[in-house]
Coordinates of C-alpha atoms in Angstrom, one line a residue:
X1 CA 44.5 -28.0 -88.0
X2 CA 40.7 -27.7 -88.0
X3 CA 38.4 -29.4 -85.5
X4 CA 35.9 -32.0 -86.6
X5 CA 33.1 -29.7 -85.6
X6 CA 34.3 -27.1 -88.1
X7 CA 33.6 -29.6 -90.9
X8 CA 29.9 -28.9 -90.6
X9 CA 30.1 -25.2 -89.6
X10 CA 27.7 -23.0 -91.5
X11 CA 29.2 -20.6 -94.0
X12 CA 29.7 -17.0 -92.8
X13 CA 27.1 -14.5 -93.7
X14 CA 28.0 -12.6 -96.9
X15 CA 27.4 -9.3 -95.3
X16 CA 30.0 -10.1 -92.7
X17 CA 32.7 -11.4 -95.0
X18 CA 33.3 -10.8 -98.7
X19 CA 35.4 -13.9 -98.8
X20 CA 32.5 -16.2 -97.5
X21 CA 30.9 -18.7 -99.8
X22 CA 28.4 -21.5 -99.3
X23 CA 29.5 -24.7 -97.5
X24 CA 29.0 -26.9 -100.5
X25 CA 31.6 -24.9 -102.6
X26 CA 34.2 -25.6 -99.8
X27 CA 33.7 -29.4 -100.0
X28 CA 37.2 -29.9 -101.5
X29 CA 38.7 -27.9 -98.7
X30 CA 37.1 -29.9 -95.9
X31 CA 38.0 -33.2 -97.8
X32 CA 41.6 -32.1 -98.0
X33 CA 41.7 -31.3 -94.2
X34 CA 40.3 -34.8 -93.4
X35 CA 42.9 -36.4 -95.7
X36 CA 45.7 -34.5 -93.9
X37 CA 44.4 -35.6 -90.5
X38 CA 43.8 -39.3 -91.5
X39 CA 47.0 -39.9 -93.4
X40 CA 49.4 -37.5 -91.6
X41 CA 51.8 -38.5 -94.4
X42 CA 52.8 -41.9 -93.1
X43 CA 52.6 -41.1 -89.4
X44 CA 55.0 -38.1 -89.5
X45 CA 54.7 -36.0 -86.4
X46 CA 53.6 -32.5 -87.1
X47 CA 56.3 -29.9 -86.1
X48 CA 55.0 -27.6 -83.5
X49 CA 56.3 -24.1 -83.0
X50 CA 58.7 -23.6 -80.1
X51 CA 57.1 -21.9 -77.1
X52 CA 57.6 -18.2 -77.5
X53 CA 57.3 -15.6 -74.7
X54 CA 54.6 -13.0 -75.4
X55 CA 56.1 -10.1 -77.3
X56 CA 55.0 -6.5 -76.9
X57 CA 54.2 -4.0 -79.7
X58 CA 57.6 -2.3 -79.4
X59 CA 59.4 -5.6 -80.1
X60 CA 57.2 -6.3 -83.1
X61 CA 57.8 -2.9 -84.5
X62 CA 61.6 -3.3 -84.0
X63 CA 61.4 -6.6 -86.0
X64 CA 59.5 -4.7 -88.7
X65 CA 62.1 -2.0 -88.9
X66 CA 64.8 -4.7 -89.3
X67 CA 62.8 -6.5 -92.0
X68 CA 62.5 -3.3 -94.1
X69 CA 66.2 -2.6 -94.0
X70 CA 66.0 0.1 -91.3
X71 CA 67.9 -1.6 -88.5
X72 CA 70.1 1.5 -88.2
X73 CA 67.2 3.3 -86.5
X74 CA 67.5 0.7 -83.7
X75 CA 71.2 0.0 -83.5
X76 CA 72.5 3.5 -84.3
X77 CA 75.1 2.0 -86.7
X78 CA 76.2 4.2 -89.6
X79 CA 74.8 2.5 -92.7
X80 CA 74.5 4.1 -96.1
X81 CA 71.7 1.8 -97.4
X82 CA 69.4 2.8 -94.4
X83 CA 69.9 6.5 -95.0
X84 CA 69.5 6.1 -98.7
X85 CA 66.2 4.2 -98.2
X86 CA 64.8 6.9 -96.0
X87 CA 65.6 9.6 -98.6
X88 CA 63.5 7.9 -101.2
X89 CA 60.2 7.3 -99.3
X90 CA 56.9 8.7 -100.5
X91 CA 54.6 10.6 -98.1
X92 CA 52.6 7.5 -97.1
X93 CA 55.7 5.3 -96.8
X94 CA 57.4 7.9 -94.6
X95 CA 54.3 8.1 -92.4
X96 CA 54.3 4.3 -92.0
X97 CA 57.9 4.3 -90.9
X98 CA 57.4 7.2 -88.5
X99 CA 54.4 5.4 -86.9
X100 CA 56.4 2.2 -86.3
X101 CA 59.5 4.0 -85.1
X102 CA 57.5 6.1 -82.7
X103 CA 55.7 3.1 -81.3
X104 CA 59.1 1.4 -80.8
X105 CA 60.7 4.4 -79.1
X106 CA 57.7 4.9 -76.8
X107 CA 57.7 1.3 -75.8
X108 CA 61.4 1.2 -75.1
X109 CA 61.2 4.4 -73.0
X110 CA 58.4 3.0 -70.9
X111 CA 60.3 -0.1 -70.2
X112 CA 63.5 1.8 -69.5
X113 CA 65.3 -1.0 -71.3
X114 CA 67.7 1.4 -73.0
X115 CA 68.3 5.0 -73.9
X116 CA 66.5 5.3 -77.2
X117 CA 68.3 7.7 -79.5
X118 CA 66.3 10.3 -81.4
X119 CA 66.2 9.6 -85.2
X120 CA 68.0 12.9 -85.7
X121 CA 70.9 11.7 -83.5
X122 CA 71.2 8.5 -85.7
X123 CA 71.8 10.7 -88.7
X124 CA 74.3 12.9 -86.8
X125 CA 72.0 16.0 -86.8
X126 CA 71.1 17.7 -83.6
X127 CA 69.5 21.0 -84.5
X128 CA 68.2 20.4 -88.0
X129 CA 65.2 18.3 -89.0
X130 CA 65.8 14.5 -89.5
X131 CA 65.7 12.7 -92.8
X132 CA 62.3 11.4 -91.8
X133 CA 61.1 14.9 -91.1
X134 CA 62.4 16.4 -94.3
X135 CA 60.3 14.2 -96.5
X136 CA 57.6 16.5 -97.8
X137 CA 53.9 15.7 -97.3
X138 CA 53.2 15.4 -101.0
X139 CA 52.8 12.2 -103.1
X140 CA 55.8 11.2 -105.0
X141 CA 55.3 9.5 -108.3
X142 CA 57.5 7.2 -110.3
X143 CA 58.2 9.8 -113.0
X144 CA 59.7 12.2 -110.4
X145 CA 56.9 14.7 -110.4
X146 CA 55.2 16.0 -107.3
X147 CA 51.8 15.9 -108.9
X148 CA 50.3 13.2 -111.1
X149 CA 49.0 15.9 -113.4
X150 CA 52.3 17.6 -114.1
X151 CA 54.5 15.5 -116.4
X152 CA 58.3 15.8 -116.5
X153 CA 61.0 14.3 -118.7
X154 CA 60.3 10.7 -119.5
X155 CA 56.8 10.9 -117.9
X156 CA 54.2 8.7 -119.6
X157 CA 50.9 10.0 -121.0
X158 CA 48.1 8.0 -122.5
X159 CA 49.6 8.5 -126.0
X160 CA 52.8 6.8 -124.9
X161 CA 51.2 3.4 -124.0
X162 CA 52.3 0.6 -126.2
X163 CA 49.0 -1.2 -125.8
X164 CA 45.7 0.5 -126.6
X165 CA 42.0 -0.2 -127.1
X166 CA 41.2 -1.6 -123.7
X167 CA 38.1 -3.8 -124.0
X168 CA 35.0 -2.4 -122.1
X169 CA 34.9 -5.4 -119.7
X170 CA 38.6 -5.0 -118.8
X171 CA 40.2 -2.5 -116.4
X172 CA 43.6 -0.8 -116.7
X173 CA 46.2 -1.2 -114.1
X174 CA 49.0 1.3 -113.5
X175 CA 52.3 0.4 -112.0
X176 CA 53.6 3.9 -112.2
X177 CA 52.2 5.4 -109.0
X178 CA 52.5 4.2 -105.4
X179 CA 49.5 2.1 -104.5
X180 CA 49.2 3.6 -101.0
X181 CA 49.3 7.1 -102.5
X182 CA 46.5 6.2 -104.9
X183 CA 44.4 4.8 -102.1
X184 CA 45.1 7.9 -99.9
X185 CA 44.2 10.3 -102.7
X186 CA 41.1 8.4 -103.8
X187 CA 37.7 9.7 -102.7
X188 CA 36.3 7.7 -99.8
X189 CA 33.4 6.5 -101.8
X190 CA 35.7 4.9 -104.4
X191 CA 38.1 3.5 -101.8
X192 CA 35.4 1.3 -100.4
X193 CA 33.7 0.5 -103.6
X194 CA 32.1 -2.9 -103.3
X195 CA 33.1 -6.0 -105.3
X196 CA 30.9 -9.0 -105.1
X197 CA 32.7 -12.2 -104.2
X198 CA 31.5 -15.3 -106.1
X199 CA 32.8 -18.7 -106.9
X200 CA 32.6 -18.4 -110.7
X201 CA 36.0 -17.5 -112.4
X202 CA 34.5 -15.2 -115.0
X203 CA 33.4 -12.6 -112.4
X204 CA 37.0 -11.7 -111.7
X205 CA 38.0 -8.5 -113.4
X206 CA 40.3 -8.7 -116.4
X207 CA 43.2 -6.4 -115.9
X208 CA 45.4 -5.0 -118.6
X209 CA 48.8 -3.5 -117.6
X210 CA 49.8 -0.9 -120.1
X211 CA 53.5 -0.9 -121.1
X212 CA 55.2 2.4 -120.8
X213 CA 58.3 3.4 -122.8
X214 CA 60.3 1.6 -120.1
X215 CA 58.5 -1.7 -120.7
X216 CA 57.7 -4.1 -117.9
X217 CA 60.1 -5.9 -115.5
X218 CA 59.9 -9.4 -114.1
X219 CA 61.1 -10.1 -110.6
X220 CA 63.9 -12.2 -112.0
X221 CA 65.1 -9.4 -114.3
X222 CA 66.8 -7.4 -111.5
X223 CA 70.0 -8.2 -109.5
X224 CA 69.7 -10.0 -106.1
X225 CA 70.8 -6.8 -104.4
X226 CA 68.2 -4.6 -106.1
X227 CA 65.5 -7.2 -105.4
X228 CA 66.4 -7.1 -101.7
X229 CA 65.7 -3.4 -101.9
X230 CA 62.4 -4.1 -103.7
X231 CA 61.4 -6.4 -100.8
X232 CA 62.2 -3.7 -98.2
X233 CA 60.2 -1.1 -100.1
X234 CA 57.4 -3.5 -100.8
X235 CA 56.9 -4.3 -97.1
X236 CA 56.9 -0.6 -96.3
X237 CA 54.5 0.1 -99.1
X238 CA 52.2 -2.8 -98.1
X239 CA 52.1 -1.5 -94.5
X240 CA 51.4 2.0 -95.7
X241 CA 48.7 0.6 -98.0
X242 CA 46.8 -1.1 -95.1
X243 CA 47.4 2.0 -93.0
X244 CA 45.4 3.9 -95.6
X245 CA 42.4 1.7 -94.8
X246 CA 43.1 1.8 -91.0
X247 CA 44.0 -1.9 -91.0
X248 CA 46.9 -3.0 -88.8
X249 CA 49.4 -5.4 -90.5
X250 CA 50.5 -7.5 -87.5
X251 CA 52.6 -10.7 -87.5
X252 CA 52.7 -13.6 -85.1
X253 CA 56.1 -14.7 -84.0
X254 CA 54.9 -18.1 -82.9
X255 CA 54.5 -19.2 -86.5
X256 CA 58.3 -19.8 -86.9
X257 CA 59.5 -23.4 -86.6
X258 CA 63.1 -24.7 -87.0
X259 CA 63.2 -27.0 -90.0
X260 CA 65.3 -30.1 -90.6
X261 CA 68.9 -29.7 -91.8
X262 CA 68.8 -32.6 -94.3
X263 CA 66.5 -34.6 -96.4
X264 CA 63.6 -33.2 -98.4
X265 CA 60.4 -32.9 -96.3
X266 CA 60.4 -30.4 -93.5
X267 CA 63.5 -28.7 -94.9
X268 CA 63.4 -24.9 -95.5
X269 CA 63.5 -23.7 -99.1
X270 CA 66.8 -21.9 -98.6
X271 CA 68.5 -25.1 -97.3
X272 CA 67.1 -27.1 -100.2
X273 CA 68.3 -24.5 -102.7
X274 CA 71.8 -24.4 -101.1
X275 CA 72.1 -28.1 -101.7
X276 CA 70.7 -27.9 -105.2
X277 CA 73.1 -25.2 -106.2
X278 CA 76.0 -27.5 -105.6
X279 CA 74.6 -29.3 -108.7
X280 CA 73.2 -26.3 -110.6
X281 CA 74.4 -22.9 -109.4
X282 CA 71.6 -21.0 -111.2
X283 CA 68.6 -23.0 -109.9
X284 CA 65.8 -20.9 -108.3
X285 CA 63.2 -23.5 -107.5
X286 CA 64.0 -26.7 -105.5
X287 CA 64.9 -29.5 -107.9
X288 CA 62.7 -32.0 -106.1
X289 CA 59.7 -29.8 -106.6
X290 CA 60.5 -29.5 -110.3
X291 CA 60.6 -33.3 -110.5
X292 CA 57.1 -33.4 -108.9
X293 CA 55.9 -31.0 -111.6
X294 CA 57.4 -33.1 -114.3
X295 CA 55.8 -36.4 -113.0
X296 CA 52.3 -34.8 -113.0
X297 CA 52.8 -33.2 -116.4
X298 CA 54.0 -36.5 -117.9
X299 CA 50.8 -38.4 -117.4
X300 CA 48.6 -36.7 -114.9
X301 CA 47.3 -33.4 -116.4
X302 CA 44.2 -35.2 -117.7
X303 CA 43.7 -37.4 -114.7
X304 CA 40.3 -36.6 -113.1
X305 CA 40.6 -35.1 -109.7
X306 CA 44.4 -35.3 -109.7
X307 CA 44.9 -33.1 -106.6
X308 CA 41.9 -34.6 -104.8
X309 CA 43.3 -38.1 -104.9
X310 CA 45.1 -39.5 -101.8
X311 CA 47.3 -42.0 -103.6
X312 CA 48.5 -45.3 -102.1
X313 CA 49.5 -44.5 -98.5
X314 CA 52.1 -47.3 -98.3
X315 CA 53.8 -46.2 -101.5
X316 CA 53.8 -42.5 -100.5
X317 CA 55.4 -43.5 -97.2
X318 CA 58.1 -45.5 -99.0
X319 CA 58.8 -42.8 -101.5
X320 CA 59.1 -40.2 -98.8
X321 CA 61.7 -42.2 -97.0
X322 CA 63.6 -42.9 -100.2
X323 CA 63.6 -39.3 -101.3
X324 CA 64.9 -38.1 -97.9
X325 CA 67.7 -40.6 -98.1
X326 CA 68.6 -40.7 -101.8
X327 CA 67.5 -37.6 -103.6
X328 CA 70.5 -35.4 -102.9
X329 CA 72.8 -38.2 -104.0
X330 CA 70.9 -38.6 -107.3
X331 CA 70.0 -42.2 -106.4
X332 CA 66.2 -42.0 -106.3
X333 CA 64.4 -43.9 -109.2
X334 CA 61.8 -41.5 -110.5
X335 CA 60.4 -43.9 -113.1
X336 CA 58.6 -46.0 -110.5
X337 CA 56.6 -43.0 -109.1
X338 CA 53.2 -42.3 -110.8
X339 CA 51.5 -39.0 -111.1
X340 CA 49.1 -39.6 -108.2
X341 CA 51.9 -40.1 -105.7
X342 CA 53.7 -37.1 -107.1
X343 CA 50.6 -34.9 -106.6
X344 CA 50.2 -36.1 -103.0
X345 CA 53.9 -35.5 -102.2
X346 CA 53.8 -32.1 -103.8
X347 CA 51.1 -31.1 -101.3
X348 CA 53.0 -32.6 -98.4
X349 CA 56.1 -30.8 -99.5
X350 CA 54.5 -27.4 -99.0
X351 CA 52.5 -28.4 -95.9
X352 CA 55.6 -29.6 -94.1
X353 CA 57.8 -26.5 -94.8
X354 CA 59.0 -25.0 -91.5
X355 CA 57.0 -21.9 -92.4
X356 CA 54.2 -21.6 -94.9
X357 CA 55.1 -20.6 -98.5
X358 CA 52.9 -17.5 -98.0
X359 CA 52.8 -15.3 -94.8
X360 CA 49.7 -16.6 -93.1
X361 CA 50.2 -14.0 -90.4
X362 CA 48.9 -11.4 -92.9
X363 CA 45.6 -13.2 -93.5
X364 CA 43.7 -11.3 -90.8
X365 CA 44.5 -8.0 -92.6
X366 CA 43.3 -9.5 -95.9
X367 CA 40.1 -10.7 -94.2
X368 CA 39.4 -7.2 -92.8
X369 CA 40.2 -5.7 -96.2
X370 CA 37.7 -7.9 -97.9
X371 CA 35.1 -7.4 -95.2
X372 CA 35.1 -3.7 -96.0
X373 CA 34.4 -4.7 -99.6
X374 CA 36.9 -2.8 -101.7
X375 CA 37.0 -3.4 -105.4
X376 CA 39.0 -6.5 -106.7
X377 CA 41.7 -4.0 -107.9
X378 CA 42.5 -3.0 -104.4
X379 CA 42.8 -6.7 -103.4
X380 CA 45.1 -7.3 -106.3
X381 CA 47.3 -4.3 -105.3
X382 CA 47.6 -5.7 -101.7
X383 CA 48.5 -9.1 -103.0
X384 CA 50.9 -7.7 -105.5
X385 CA 52.9 -6.0 -102.7
X386 CA 52.8 -9.2 -100.6
X387 CA 54.3 -11.2 -103.5
X388 CA 57.0 -8.5 -104.0
X389 CA 57.8 -8.6 -100.3
X390 CA 58.3 -12.4 -100.2
X391 CA 61.9 -13.8 -99.8
X392 CA 63.5 -14.7 -103.1
X393 CA 63.1 -18.5 -102.6
X394 CA 59.4 -18.1 -101.7
X395 CA 58.6 -15.8 -104.5
X396 CA 60.4 -17.8 -107.2
X397 CA 58.9 -21.1 -105.9
X398 CA 55.4 -19.5 -105.8
X399 CA 55.7 -18.3 -109.4
X400 CA 56.7 -21.7 -110.6
X401 CA 53.9 -23.3 -108.6
X402 CA 51.2 -21.0 -110.1
X403 CA 52.6 -21.6 -113.6
X404 CA 52.3 -25.3 -113.0
X405 CA 48.8 -25.1 -111.6
X406 CA 47.6 -23.1 -114.6
X407 CA 48.7 -26.0 -116.8
X408 CA 46.5 -28.3 -114.7
X409 CA 43.6 -25.8 -114.9
X410 CA 44.0 -25.7 -118.7
X411 CA 42.9 -29.3 -118.8
X412 CA 39.8 -28.7 -116.6
X413 CA 37.5 -30.3 -119.1
X414 CA 39.2 -33.7 -118.5
X415 CA 40.7 -33.5 -115.0
X416 CA 37.7 -31.6 -113.4
X417 CA 40.2 -29.3 -111.6
X418 CA 39.0 -25.8 -111.9
X419 CA 40.7 -22.7 -110.6
X420 CA 38.4 -22.8 -107.6
X421 CA 39.0 -26.6 -107.0
X422 CA 42.8 -26.0 -107.0
X423 CA 42.4 -23.0 -104.7
X424 CA 40.4 -24.8 -102.1
X425 CA 42.5 -28.0 -102.1
X426 CA 45.8 -26.1 -101.9
X427 CA 44.7 -23.5 -99.3
X428 CA 45.4 -25.6 -96.2
X429 CA 48.8 -26.7 -97.7
X430 CA 50.0 -23.2 -98.7
X431 CA 48.5 -21.1 -95.9
X432 CA 48.8 -23.5 -93.0
X433 CA 48.8 -22.2 -89.4
X434 CA 50.0 -24.0 -86.3
X435 CA 48.2 -21.6 -84.0
X436 CA 44.8 -22.6 -82.5
X437 CA 41.7 -20.8 -83.9
X438 CA 38.0 -21.1 -83.3
X439 CA 35.9 -22.8 -85.9
X440 CA 34.6 -19.5 -87.2
X441 CA 38.1 -18.1 -87.5
X442 CA 39.2 -21.3 -89.3
X443 CA 36.4 -20.8 -91.8
X444 CA 37.4 -17.2 -92.4
X445 CA 41.0 -18.2 -92.8
X446 CA 40.1 -21.0 -95.2
X447 CA 37.9 -18.8 -97.4
X448 CA 40.4 -16.0 -97.5
X449 CA 43.3 -18.3 -98.3
X450 CA 41.4 -19.9 -101.1
X451 CA 40.5 -16.6 -102.5
X452 CA 44.1 -15.3 -102.4
X453 CA 45.3 -18.4 -104.3
X454 CA 42.5 -17.9 -106.8
X455 CA 43.7 -14.3 -107.4
X456 CA 47.3 -15.6 -107.8
X457 CA 46.2 -18.1 -110.4
X458 CA 44.0 -15.7 -112.3
X459 CA 46.6 -12.9 -112.3
X460 CA 49.7 -15.0 -112.4
X461 CA 51.1 -13.3 -115.5
X462 CA 51.1 -9.9 -113.9
X463 CA 51.6 -10.5 -110.2
X464 CA 55.3 -11.2 -110.6
X465 CA 56.0 -8.0 -112.6
X466 CA 57.8 -5.4 -110.5
X467 CA 55.8 -2.1 -110.1
X468 CA 57.8 0.6 -111.9
X469 CA 57.4 3.1 -109.0
X470 CA 59.4 0.6 -106.8
X471 CA 62.2 0.4 -109.5
X472 CA 62.4 4.2 -109.6
X473 CA 62.8 4.2 -105.8
X474 CA 65.6 1.6 -106.1
X475 CA 67.4 3.8 -108.6
X476 CA 67.2 6.7 -106.2
X477 CA 68.4 4.6 -103.4
X478 CA 71.4 3.5 -105.4
X479 CA 72.2 7.1 -106.4
X480 CA 71.9 8.2 -102.7
X481 CA 74.1 5.3 -101.6
X482 CA 76.8 6.3 -104.1
X483 CA 76.6 9.9 -102.9
X484 CA 77.0 8.9 -99.3
X485 CA 80.0 6.6 -100.0
X486 CA 81.9 9.5 -101.6
X487 CA 82.2 10.9 -98.1
X488 CA 81.9 14.5 -99.4
X489 CA 81.9 17.4 -96.9
X490 CA 78.4 17.8 -95.4
X491 CA 77.1 14.8 -97.4
X492 CA 74.2 14.3 -95.1
X493 CA 73.0 17.9 -95.7
X494 CA 73.5 17.4 -99.4
X495 CA 71.4 14.3 -99.4
X496 CA 68.5 16.0 -97.5
X497 CA 68.6 18.9 -99.9
X498 CA 68.7 16.7 -102.9
X499 CA 65.7 14.8 -101.6
X500 CA 63.6 18.0 -101.1
X501 CA 64.7 19.6 -104.4
X502 CA 63.8 16.5 -106.3
X503 CA 60.3 16.2 -104.9
X504 CA 59.3 19.9 -105.1
X505 CA 61.1 20.9 -108.3
X506 CA 58.9 22.3 -111.1
X507 CA 58.6 20.3 -114.3
X508 CA 60.6 23.0 -116.2
X509 CA 63.5 22.8 -113.7
X510 CA 63.4 19.0 -113.6
X511 CA 63.8 19.0 -117.4
X512 CA 66.8 21.3 -117.2
X513 CA 68.4 19.2 -114.5
X514 CA 67.9 16.0 -116.5
X515 CA 69.5 17.5 -119.6
X516 CA 72.4 19.2 -117.8
X517 CA 75.9 18.1 -118.8
X518 CA 76.8 16.9 -115.3
X519 CA 74.1 14.2 -115.6
X520 CA 75.2 12.9 -119.0
X521 CA 77.5 10.0 -119.6
X522 CA 81.1 11.1 -119.1
X523 CA 82.9 9.1 -121.8
X524 CA 84.3 9.2 -125.3
X525 CA 80.9 8.0 -126.6
X526 CA 78.9 10.9 -128.1
X527 CA 75.5 11.9 -126.5
X528 CA 72.8 9.5 -127.6
X529 CA 75.2 6.7 -128.6
X530 CA 75.7 3.6 -126.5
X531 CA 78.3 0.9 -126.9
X532 CA 76.7 -2.6 -126.5
X533 CA 78.8 -5.6 -125.6
X534 CA 78.0 -9.2 -126.5
X535 CA 80.8 -11.3 -125.1
X536 CA 79.3 -14.6 -126.1
X537 CA 78.8 -13.7 -129.8
X538 CA 81.2 -13.4 -132.7
X539 CA 80.5 -9.7 -133.0
X540 CA 81.3 -8.7 -129.4
X541 CA 80.8 -5.0 -129.5
X542 CA 78.9 -2.4 -131.5
X543 CA 78.2 1.4 -131.1
X544 CA 74.5 2.1 -131.5
X545 CA 73.0 5.5 -132.3
X546 CA 69.8 5.8 -130.4
X547 CA 66.7 7.7 -131.5
X548 CA 63.3 8.0 -129.8
X549 CA 62.0 4.8 -131.5
X550 CA 65.0 2.5 -130.8
X551 CA 63.8 -0.5 -128.8
X552 CA 65.7 -3.3 -127.1
X553 CA 64.6 -5.8 -129.7
X554 CA 65.9 -3.5 -132.4
X555 CA 69.4 -3.7 -130.9
X556 CA 69.2 -7.5 -130.6
X557 CA 68.1 -7.6 -134.2
X558 CA 71.2 -5.6 -135.3
X559 CA 73.4 -8.1 -133.5
X560 CA 71.5 -11.0 -135.0
X561 CA 72.1 -9.6 -138.5
X562 CA 75.8 -9.1 -137.8
X563 CA 76.1 -12.6 -136.4
X564 CA 73.9 -14.4 -138.9
X565 CA 76.7 -16.3 -140.7
X566 CA 76.0 -19.5 -138.8
X567 CA 72.9 -21.2 -137.5
X568 CA 74.5 -21.7 -134.1
X569 CA 74.9 -17.9 -133.8
X570 CA 71.2 -17.4 -134.6
X571 CA 70.3 -19.8 -131.8
X572 CA 72.6 -18.0 -129.4
X573 CA 71.1 -14.5 -130.0
X574 CA 67.5 -15.8 -129.7
X575 CA 68.2 -16.9 -126.2
X576 CA 69.8 -13.6 -125.1
X577 CA 68.5 -10.2 -123.9
X578 CA 69.8 -6.7 -123.5
X579 CA 70.8 -5.6 -120.0
X580 CA 71.6 -2.3 -118.4
X581 CA 74.3 -2.8 -115.8
X582 CA 75.7 -0.3 -113.3
X583 CA 75.0 3.4 -112.9
X584 CA 71.9 3.6 -110.7
X585 CA 70.9 -0.1 -111.1
X586 CA 72.7 -3.3 -110.3
X587 CA 71.5 -5.3 -113.3
X588 CA 68.3 -5.0 -115.3
X589 CA 67.1 -7.3 -118.1
X590 CA 65.2 -4.9 -120.4
X591 CA 61.8 -5.6 -121.9
X592 CA 62.1 -6.2 -125.6
X593 CA 59.7 -3.3 -126.1
X594 CA 61.6 -0.8 -123.9
X595 CA 62.7 2.4 -125.6
X596 CA 66.4 2.5 -124.9
X597 CA 66.8 6.3 -125.3
X598 CA 64.4 6.7 -122.3
X599 CA 66.3 4.2 -120.3
X600 CA 69.6 5.9 -121.3
X601 CA 68.3 9.3 -120.0
X602 CA 67.4 7.7 -116.7
X603 CA 70.6 5.9 -116.3
X604 CA 73.3 7.6 -118.4
X605 CA 76.2 5.8 -116.7
X606 CA 75.0 2.3 -117.4
X607 CA 76.9 -0.3 -119.4
X608 CA 74.9 -2.2 -122.0
X609 CA 75.4 -6.0 -122.4
X610 CA 73.8 -8.7 -124.3
X611 CA 73.8 -12.1 -122.5
X612 CA 71.5 -15.0 -121.7
X613 CA 68.4 -14.4 -119.6
X614 CA 68.3 -16.2 -116.3
X615 CA 65.4 -18.6 -115.8
X616 CA 64.1 -21.3 -113.4

């Protein structure tokens, strides 16, 4: 992966790369590279990417449009989700889509490959503006207002935050407003505010995410369908974010490699999970990886240099072969494997995935971002969007991995594995590239990959929380999709008008619209009262009168009181959470501190259910 000469390459000048550090501090990285080369995990041949013909910019943009859920712009097919997605875009997001689509159409026309349809034709409009063109050039915020300084119903002010008294050394993070909009609106001097890059962990800014009245949402708290929409929106937002800095976000198609169809090593995460779900339908992280975690946690958390050690090569080779042959049949004997071999095989597991756990093709954009020296907050926002854009299997596995590594780091005084040691050792395993690079490029990639892992470890508790502005867009997408599926007369015109009216409506009008009878829950349940169902408890249903202070945990407490006759019932309720299901959301596990009346106003047609929370 890295040439021998690069082992002694001088560190990059700090003025050229914010991610550069001195050579001595990368000693673990170079040692790991040498270990990979020398051992090659028992002589396994490295999978090389299939030869791919050069692709032009138009084809790359076509792939991008497909990846963000806008294949309808290419195929011309009638698809409600694509139309609904376009109707929810912010100004910067719409600009990013327009830019990619224009590049695609121009390239296709030059090649005369096909007659490229105008975006207006795709939506069946010939003389009126297209959906892309009707999106107003004003920032759209998660509370529905056209300006951050003009609050509307359910908007959040400083007084509404559930956490206060931010320490002077900490910085507040907001998930309420599109990151790309914030960067675009920020003065240039603040956009490129310098942030020194140093090895020491304590120099990383401490971030505090303030809870709004809607609480915070983990990636696993939403339905699979809604998380798919989150991924599409995140990739659009990530592209728009880098556009705001004038940085292209390009991908390299040669990185894709076909994995094995069976066994453990060299098998894609999706194939592994498909096999694992035959045993455990709810599993989100490959079972073999969970076993590696368990083996290290059993006896290796205090072992000095646990992830620097190479283990016994002969044993590792033997265990690899046995795992490939016996794991899926539950015949592998885990008691004979020690923590050292488990740590070695954990690294090999990630290094031999058909594609790296994290998108290495985005590393050049991160390098450029850090070269320009923006504050660590900007780096966090870019990384946050990248995590949200990951496929489910990658995102869930990455979260479990970072949780595990933080357990290792918690024992640093004994195992000598600091956050920086883990980052440098794991960088070549999690951000591997099969493409050839110069020594200088390899050093930049190594430093940046290690820094990204360091950020993931430092901010692991907040990186997997879904930005609320994306959840708001998902709600709007679902509403627009339902409207389109009703097949009402002139539904396309209604959708465009609804989009414009929502973004330009004054706060006073917005309040009236949100309080109108047509938006209220049409049922026998009075306004402000919800019926909560708990099918797994003795008390299976209860009507709850909401007030401005009713939280999700209050409703759970009511059910716990009503079902407190037996100890088994108490245990049941402790493992369950309140969900909003249906309406403008697929499924949403609510934060214990979420104010339910606020959620009710946003989604008056939801059903309310208490059930177990999903986990890894």
